[in-house]
mmCIF file of C-alpha atoms and ligand atoms in Angstrom:
data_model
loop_
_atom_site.group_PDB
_atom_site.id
_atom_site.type_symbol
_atom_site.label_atom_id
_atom_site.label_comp_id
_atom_site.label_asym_id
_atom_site.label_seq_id
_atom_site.Cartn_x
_atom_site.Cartn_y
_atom_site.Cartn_z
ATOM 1 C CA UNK A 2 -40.626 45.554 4.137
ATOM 2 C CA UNK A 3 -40.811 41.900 5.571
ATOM 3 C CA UNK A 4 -37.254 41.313 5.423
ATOM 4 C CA UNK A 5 -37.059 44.650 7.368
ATOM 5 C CA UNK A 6 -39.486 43.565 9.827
ATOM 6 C CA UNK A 7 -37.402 39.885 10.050
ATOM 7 C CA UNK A 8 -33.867 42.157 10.567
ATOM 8 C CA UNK A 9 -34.739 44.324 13.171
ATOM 9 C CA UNK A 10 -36.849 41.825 15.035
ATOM 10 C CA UNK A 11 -35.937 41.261 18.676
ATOM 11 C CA UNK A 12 -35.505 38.239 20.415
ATOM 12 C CA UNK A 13 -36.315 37.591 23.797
ATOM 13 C CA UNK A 14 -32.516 39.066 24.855
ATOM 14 C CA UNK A 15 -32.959 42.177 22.681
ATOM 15 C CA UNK A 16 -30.928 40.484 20.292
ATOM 16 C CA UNK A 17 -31.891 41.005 16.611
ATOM 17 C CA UNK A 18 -31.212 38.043 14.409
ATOM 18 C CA UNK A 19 -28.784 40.055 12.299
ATOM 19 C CA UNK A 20 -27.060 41.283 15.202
ATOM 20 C CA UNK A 21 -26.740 37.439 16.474
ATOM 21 C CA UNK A 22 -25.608 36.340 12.891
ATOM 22 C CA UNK A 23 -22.932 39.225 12.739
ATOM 23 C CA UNK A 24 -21.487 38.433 16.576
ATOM 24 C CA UNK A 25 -21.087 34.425 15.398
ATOM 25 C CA UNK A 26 -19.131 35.383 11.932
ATOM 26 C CA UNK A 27 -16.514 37.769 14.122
ATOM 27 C CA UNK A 28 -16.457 34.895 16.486
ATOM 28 C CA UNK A 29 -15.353 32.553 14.022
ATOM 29 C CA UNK A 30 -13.389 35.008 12.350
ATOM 30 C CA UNK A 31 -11.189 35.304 15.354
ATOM 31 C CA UNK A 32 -11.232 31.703 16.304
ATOM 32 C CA UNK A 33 -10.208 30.546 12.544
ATOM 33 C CA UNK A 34 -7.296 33.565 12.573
ATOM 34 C CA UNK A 35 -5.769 32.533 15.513
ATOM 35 C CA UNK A 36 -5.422 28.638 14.274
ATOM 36 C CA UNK A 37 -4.068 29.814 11.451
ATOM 37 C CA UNK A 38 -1.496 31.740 12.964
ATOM 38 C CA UNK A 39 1.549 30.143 12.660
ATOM 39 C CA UNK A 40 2.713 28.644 15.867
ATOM 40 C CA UNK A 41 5.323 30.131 18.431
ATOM 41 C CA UNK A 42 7.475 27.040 18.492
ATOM 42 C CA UNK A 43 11.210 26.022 18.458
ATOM 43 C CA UNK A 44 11.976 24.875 14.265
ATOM 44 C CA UNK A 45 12.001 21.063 14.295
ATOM 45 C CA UNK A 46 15.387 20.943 12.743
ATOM 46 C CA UNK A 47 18.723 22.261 14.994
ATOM 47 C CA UNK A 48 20.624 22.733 11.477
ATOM 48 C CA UNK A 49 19.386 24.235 7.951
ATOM 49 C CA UNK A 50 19.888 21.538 5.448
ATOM 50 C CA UNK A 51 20.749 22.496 2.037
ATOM 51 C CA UNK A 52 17.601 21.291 0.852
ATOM 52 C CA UNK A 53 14.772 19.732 2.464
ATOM 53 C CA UNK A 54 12.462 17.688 -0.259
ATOM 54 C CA UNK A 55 8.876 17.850 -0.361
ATOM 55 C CA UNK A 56 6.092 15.734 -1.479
ATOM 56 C CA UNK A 57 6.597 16.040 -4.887
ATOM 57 C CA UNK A 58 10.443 16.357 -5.665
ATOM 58 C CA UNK A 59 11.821 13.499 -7.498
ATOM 59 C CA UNK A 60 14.123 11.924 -6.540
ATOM 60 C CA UNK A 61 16.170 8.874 -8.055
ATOM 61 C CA UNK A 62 16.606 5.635 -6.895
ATOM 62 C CA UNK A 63 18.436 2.301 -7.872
ATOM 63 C CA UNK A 64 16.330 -0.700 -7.340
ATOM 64 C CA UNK A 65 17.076 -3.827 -7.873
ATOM 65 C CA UNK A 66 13.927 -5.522 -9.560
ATOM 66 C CA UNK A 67 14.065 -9.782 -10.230
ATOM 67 C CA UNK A 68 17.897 -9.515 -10.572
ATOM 68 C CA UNK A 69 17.560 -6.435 -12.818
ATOM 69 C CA UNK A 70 18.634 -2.685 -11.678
ATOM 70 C CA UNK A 71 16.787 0.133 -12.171
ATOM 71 C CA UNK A 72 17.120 3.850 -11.647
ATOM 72 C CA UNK A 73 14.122 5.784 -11.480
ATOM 73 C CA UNK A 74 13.320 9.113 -10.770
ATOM 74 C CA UNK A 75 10.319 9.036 -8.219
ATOM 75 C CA UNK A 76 8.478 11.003 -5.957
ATOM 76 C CA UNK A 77 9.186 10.515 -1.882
ATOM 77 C CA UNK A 78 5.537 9.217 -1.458
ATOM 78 C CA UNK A 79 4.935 6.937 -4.302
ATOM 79 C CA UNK A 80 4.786 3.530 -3.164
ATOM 80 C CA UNK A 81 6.902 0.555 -4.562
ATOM 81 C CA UNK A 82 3.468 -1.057 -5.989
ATOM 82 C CA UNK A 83 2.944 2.159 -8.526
ATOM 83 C CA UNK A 84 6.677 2.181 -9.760
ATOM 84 C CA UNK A 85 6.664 -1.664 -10.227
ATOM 85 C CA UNK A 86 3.062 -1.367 -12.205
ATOM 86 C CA UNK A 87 2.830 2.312 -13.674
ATOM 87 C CA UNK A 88 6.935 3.103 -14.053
ATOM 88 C CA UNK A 89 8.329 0.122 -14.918
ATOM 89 C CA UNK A 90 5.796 -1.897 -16.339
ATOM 90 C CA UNK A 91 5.736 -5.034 -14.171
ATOM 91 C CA UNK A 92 1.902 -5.267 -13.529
ATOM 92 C CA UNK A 93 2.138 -9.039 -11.750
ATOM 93 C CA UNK A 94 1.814 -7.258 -8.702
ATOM 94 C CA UNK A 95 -2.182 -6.092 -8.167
ATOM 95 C CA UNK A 96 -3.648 -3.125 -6.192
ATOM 96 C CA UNK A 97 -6.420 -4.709 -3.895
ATOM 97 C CA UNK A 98 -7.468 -2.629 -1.168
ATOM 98 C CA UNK A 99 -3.952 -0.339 -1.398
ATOM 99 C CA UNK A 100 -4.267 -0.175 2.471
ATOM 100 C CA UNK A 101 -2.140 -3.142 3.750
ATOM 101 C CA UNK A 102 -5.876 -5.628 4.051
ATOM 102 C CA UNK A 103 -5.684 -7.958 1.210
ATOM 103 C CA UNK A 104 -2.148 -9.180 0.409
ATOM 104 C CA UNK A 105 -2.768 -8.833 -3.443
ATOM 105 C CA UNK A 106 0.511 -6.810 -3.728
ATOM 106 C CA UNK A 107 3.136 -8.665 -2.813
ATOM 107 C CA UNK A 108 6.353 -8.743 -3.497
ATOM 108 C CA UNK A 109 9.301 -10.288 -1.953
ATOM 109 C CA UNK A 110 11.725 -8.014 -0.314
ATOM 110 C CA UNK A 111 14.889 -9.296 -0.010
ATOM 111 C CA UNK A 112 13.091 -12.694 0.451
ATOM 112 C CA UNK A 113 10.125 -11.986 2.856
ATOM 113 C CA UNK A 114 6.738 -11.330 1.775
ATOM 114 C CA UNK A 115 6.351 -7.666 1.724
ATOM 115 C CA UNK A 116 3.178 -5.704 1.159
ATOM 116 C CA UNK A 117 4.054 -3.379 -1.519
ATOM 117 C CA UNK A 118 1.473 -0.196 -0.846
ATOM 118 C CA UNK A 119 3.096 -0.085 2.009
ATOM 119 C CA UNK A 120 6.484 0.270 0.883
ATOM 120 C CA UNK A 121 7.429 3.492 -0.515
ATOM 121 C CA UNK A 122 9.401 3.197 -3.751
ATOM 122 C CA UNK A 123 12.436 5.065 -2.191
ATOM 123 C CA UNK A 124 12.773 2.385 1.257
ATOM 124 C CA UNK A 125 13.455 -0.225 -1.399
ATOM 125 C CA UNK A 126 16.570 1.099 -2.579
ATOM 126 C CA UNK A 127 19.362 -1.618 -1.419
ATOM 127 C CA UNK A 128 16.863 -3.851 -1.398
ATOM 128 C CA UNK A 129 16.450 -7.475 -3.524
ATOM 129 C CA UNK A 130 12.838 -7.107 -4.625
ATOM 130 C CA UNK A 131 11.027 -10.099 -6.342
ATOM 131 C CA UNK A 132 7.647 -10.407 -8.003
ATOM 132 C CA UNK A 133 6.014 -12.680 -9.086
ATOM 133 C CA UNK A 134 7.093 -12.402 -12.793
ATOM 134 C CA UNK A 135 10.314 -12.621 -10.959
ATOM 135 C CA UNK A 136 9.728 -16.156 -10.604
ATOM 136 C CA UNK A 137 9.449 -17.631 -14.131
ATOM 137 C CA UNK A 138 12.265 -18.912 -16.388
ATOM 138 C CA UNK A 139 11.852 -17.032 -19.360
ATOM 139 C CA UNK A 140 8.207 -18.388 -20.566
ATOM 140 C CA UNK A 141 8.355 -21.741 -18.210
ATOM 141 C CA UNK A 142 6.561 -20.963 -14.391
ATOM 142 C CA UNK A 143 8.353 -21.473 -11.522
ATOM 143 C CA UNK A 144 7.476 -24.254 -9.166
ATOM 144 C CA UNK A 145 4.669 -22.277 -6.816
ATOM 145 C CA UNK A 146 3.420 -20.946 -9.733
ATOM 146 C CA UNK A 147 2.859 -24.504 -11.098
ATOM 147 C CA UNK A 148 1.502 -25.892 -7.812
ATOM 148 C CA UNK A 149 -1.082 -23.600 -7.930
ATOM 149 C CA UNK A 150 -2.209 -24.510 -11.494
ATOM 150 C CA UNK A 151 -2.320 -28.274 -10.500
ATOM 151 C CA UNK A 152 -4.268 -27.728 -7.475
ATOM 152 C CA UNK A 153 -6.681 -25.274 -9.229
ATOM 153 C CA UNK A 154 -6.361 -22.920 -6.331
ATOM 154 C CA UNK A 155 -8.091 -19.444 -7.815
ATOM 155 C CA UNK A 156 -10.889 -18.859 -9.530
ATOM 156 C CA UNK A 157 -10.794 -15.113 -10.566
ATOM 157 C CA UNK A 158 -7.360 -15.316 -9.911
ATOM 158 C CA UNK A 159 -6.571 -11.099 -8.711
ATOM 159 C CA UNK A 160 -5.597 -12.435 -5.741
ATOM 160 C CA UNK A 161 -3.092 -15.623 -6.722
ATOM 161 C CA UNK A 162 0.091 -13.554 -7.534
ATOM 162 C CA UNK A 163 0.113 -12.058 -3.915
ATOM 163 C CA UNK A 164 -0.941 -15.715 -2.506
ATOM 164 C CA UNK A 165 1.745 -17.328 -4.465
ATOM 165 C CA UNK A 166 4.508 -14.833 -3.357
ATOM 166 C CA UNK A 167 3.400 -15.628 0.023
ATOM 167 C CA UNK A 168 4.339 -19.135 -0.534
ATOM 168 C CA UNK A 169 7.343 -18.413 -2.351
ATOM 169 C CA UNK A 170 8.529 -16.181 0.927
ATOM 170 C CA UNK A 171 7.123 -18.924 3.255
ATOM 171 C CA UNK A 172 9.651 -21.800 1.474
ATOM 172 C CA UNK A 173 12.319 -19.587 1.545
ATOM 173 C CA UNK A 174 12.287 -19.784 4.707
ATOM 174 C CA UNK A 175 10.581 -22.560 5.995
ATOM 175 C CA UNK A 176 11.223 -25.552 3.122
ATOM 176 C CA UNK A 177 9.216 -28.273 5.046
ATOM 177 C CA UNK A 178 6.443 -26.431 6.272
ATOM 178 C CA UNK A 179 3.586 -28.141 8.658
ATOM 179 C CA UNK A 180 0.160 -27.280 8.072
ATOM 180 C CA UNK A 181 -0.144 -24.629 10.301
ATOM 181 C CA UNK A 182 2.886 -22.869 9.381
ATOM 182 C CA UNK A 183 1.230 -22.745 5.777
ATOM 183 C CA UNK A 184 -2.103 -21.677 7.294
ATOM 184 C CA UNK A 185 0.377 -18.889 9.095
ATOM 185 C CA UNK A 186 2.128 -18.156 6.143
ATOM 186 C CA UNK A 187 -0.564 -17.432 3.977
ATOM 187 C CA UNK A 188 -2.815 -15.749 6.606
ATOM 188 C CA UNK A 189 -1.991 -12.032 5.242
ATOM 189 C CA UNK A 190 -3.508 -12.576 2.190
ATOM 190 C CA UNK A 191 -6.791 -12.907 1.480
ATOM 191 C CA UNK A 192 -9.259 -14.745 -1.392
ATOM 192 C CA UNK A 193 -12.534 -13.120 -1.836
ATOM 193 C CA UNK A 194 -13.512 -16.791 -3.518
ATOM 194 C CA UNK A 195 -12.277 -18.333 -1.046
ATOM 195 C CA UNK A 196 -10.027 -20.969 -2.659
ATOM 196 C CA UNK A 197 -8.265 -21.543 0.694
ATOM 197 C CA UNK A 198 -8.159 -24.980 0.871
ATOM 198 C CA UNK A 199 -6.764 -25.491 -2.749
ATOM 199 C CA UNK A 200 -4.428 -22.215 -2.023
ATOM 200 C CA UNK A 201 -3.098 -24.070 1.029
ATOM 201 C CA UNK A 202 -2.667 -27.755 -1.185
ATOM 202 C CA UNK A 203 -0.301 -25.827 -3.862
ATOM 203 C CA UNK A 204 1.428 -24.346 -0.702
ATOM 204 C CA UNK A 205 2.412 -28.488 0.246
ATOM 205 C CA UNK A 206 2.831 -29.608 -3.306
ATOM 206 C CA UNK A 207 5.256 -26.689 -3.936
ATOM 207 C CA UNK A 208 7.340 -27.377 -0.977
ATOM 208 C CA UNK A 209 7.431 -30.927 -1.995
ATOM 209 C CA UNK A 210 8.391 -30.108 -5.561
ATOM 210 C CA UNK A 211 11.291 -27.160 -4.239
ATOM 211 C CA UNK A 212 12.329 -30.299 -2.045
ATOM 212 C CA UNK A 213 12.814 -33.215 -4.928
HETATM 213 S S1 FES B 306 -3.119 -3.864 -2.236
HETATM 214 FE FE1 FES B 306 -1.538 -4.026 -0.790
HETATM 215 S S2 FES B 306 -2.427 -5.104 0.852
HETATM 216 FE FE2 FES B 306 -4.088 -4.796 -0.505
HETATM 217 S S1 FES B 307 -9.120 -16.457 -6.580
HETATM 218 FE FE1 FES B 307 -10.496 -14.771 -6.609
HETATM 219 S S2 FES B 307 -9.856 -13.551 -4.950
HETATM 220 FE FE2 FES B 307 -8.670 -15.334 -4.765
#
């Protein structure tokens, strides 16, 4: 009897509340049908291809991995960071933030740092990728990888692979580096312990030990 009395109550309009509750779900009834209406527009593409992929084909590539080839069947949107950890097994590299912030990924590509969560798997096909297990000589560590153990520059350590791959890209390209091109080189990765000013130290011994 109440809920009678509620329905067929009038507002001040001589609208019921029912009534008003009924208008608003045809309103967005005819509001949601017509964005979901598929669009009047020209298709994207003047030619049918044979095939056009999606999301979750896979697809093979050949990468080229610390010297080493590869082929791997992927999918288009996995980045280069998950096949180098969860397909082939090189976990050197570390997911930080995944979003291109922290630097913790990467990876040489074709000898410039390179954030790898931001590289899809498939763009690095062609490419000369290097990580930092890329860098040792069978058990011994390369020369970054020892600066950075005699200056103590980590102390959780997540971030140092990236850090030291951003040195490693930084003297391939700059072998004498000043102390601002260091700062420079280094400045896209970051150390939540901020071990900066040992970081930057190994970046100066290691040029001077590439350089003897
Ligand atoms: S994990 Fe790639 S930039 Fe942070
Ligand atoms: S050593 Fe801990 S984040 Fe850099």
């Amino acid at each position: 009897m109440a809920d009678h009395q509620q329905d067929t109550e009038l507002d001040e309009g001589g609208c019921s509340r029912r009534g008003f509750i009924q208008f608003i779900g045809v309103g967005v009834g005819v509001v949601g049908a017509t964005l979901l209406s598929p669009p009047l527009r020209k298709p994207l593409l003047a030619h049918t291809p044979d095939r056009v992929l999606s999301a979750t084909d896979m697809v093979m590539v050949r990468l080229t991995i610390n010297g080493t080839a590869h082929a791997v069947a992927v999918e288009p949107r996995w980045s280069l960071l998950y096949v180098l950890r969860e397909i082939i097994g090189l976990t050197g590299s570390k997911i930080g933030c995944d979003r291109g912030e922290c630097g913790a990924c990467t990876v040489l590509f074709d000898d410039v740092p390179r954030y790898s969560c931001l590289t899809l798997a498939v763009e690095a096909e062609n490419h000369a990728i290097t990580t930092v297990e890329g860098l040792m000589d069978g058990e011994q560590l390369g020369q970054v990888q020892n600066a950075f153990v005699e200056e103590d520059a980590f102390q959780c350590g997540y971030c140092t692979p990236g850090q030291i791959m951003a040195v490693e890209g930084l003297l391939r390209k700059t072998p004498s580096p000043s102390a601002d091109e260091i700062r420079h080189g280094c400045s896209g990765n970051l150390c939540r312990c901020a071990a900066y000013k040992n970081i930057f130290a190994a970046a100066d011994r290691a040029a001077r030990m590439k350089r003897k």
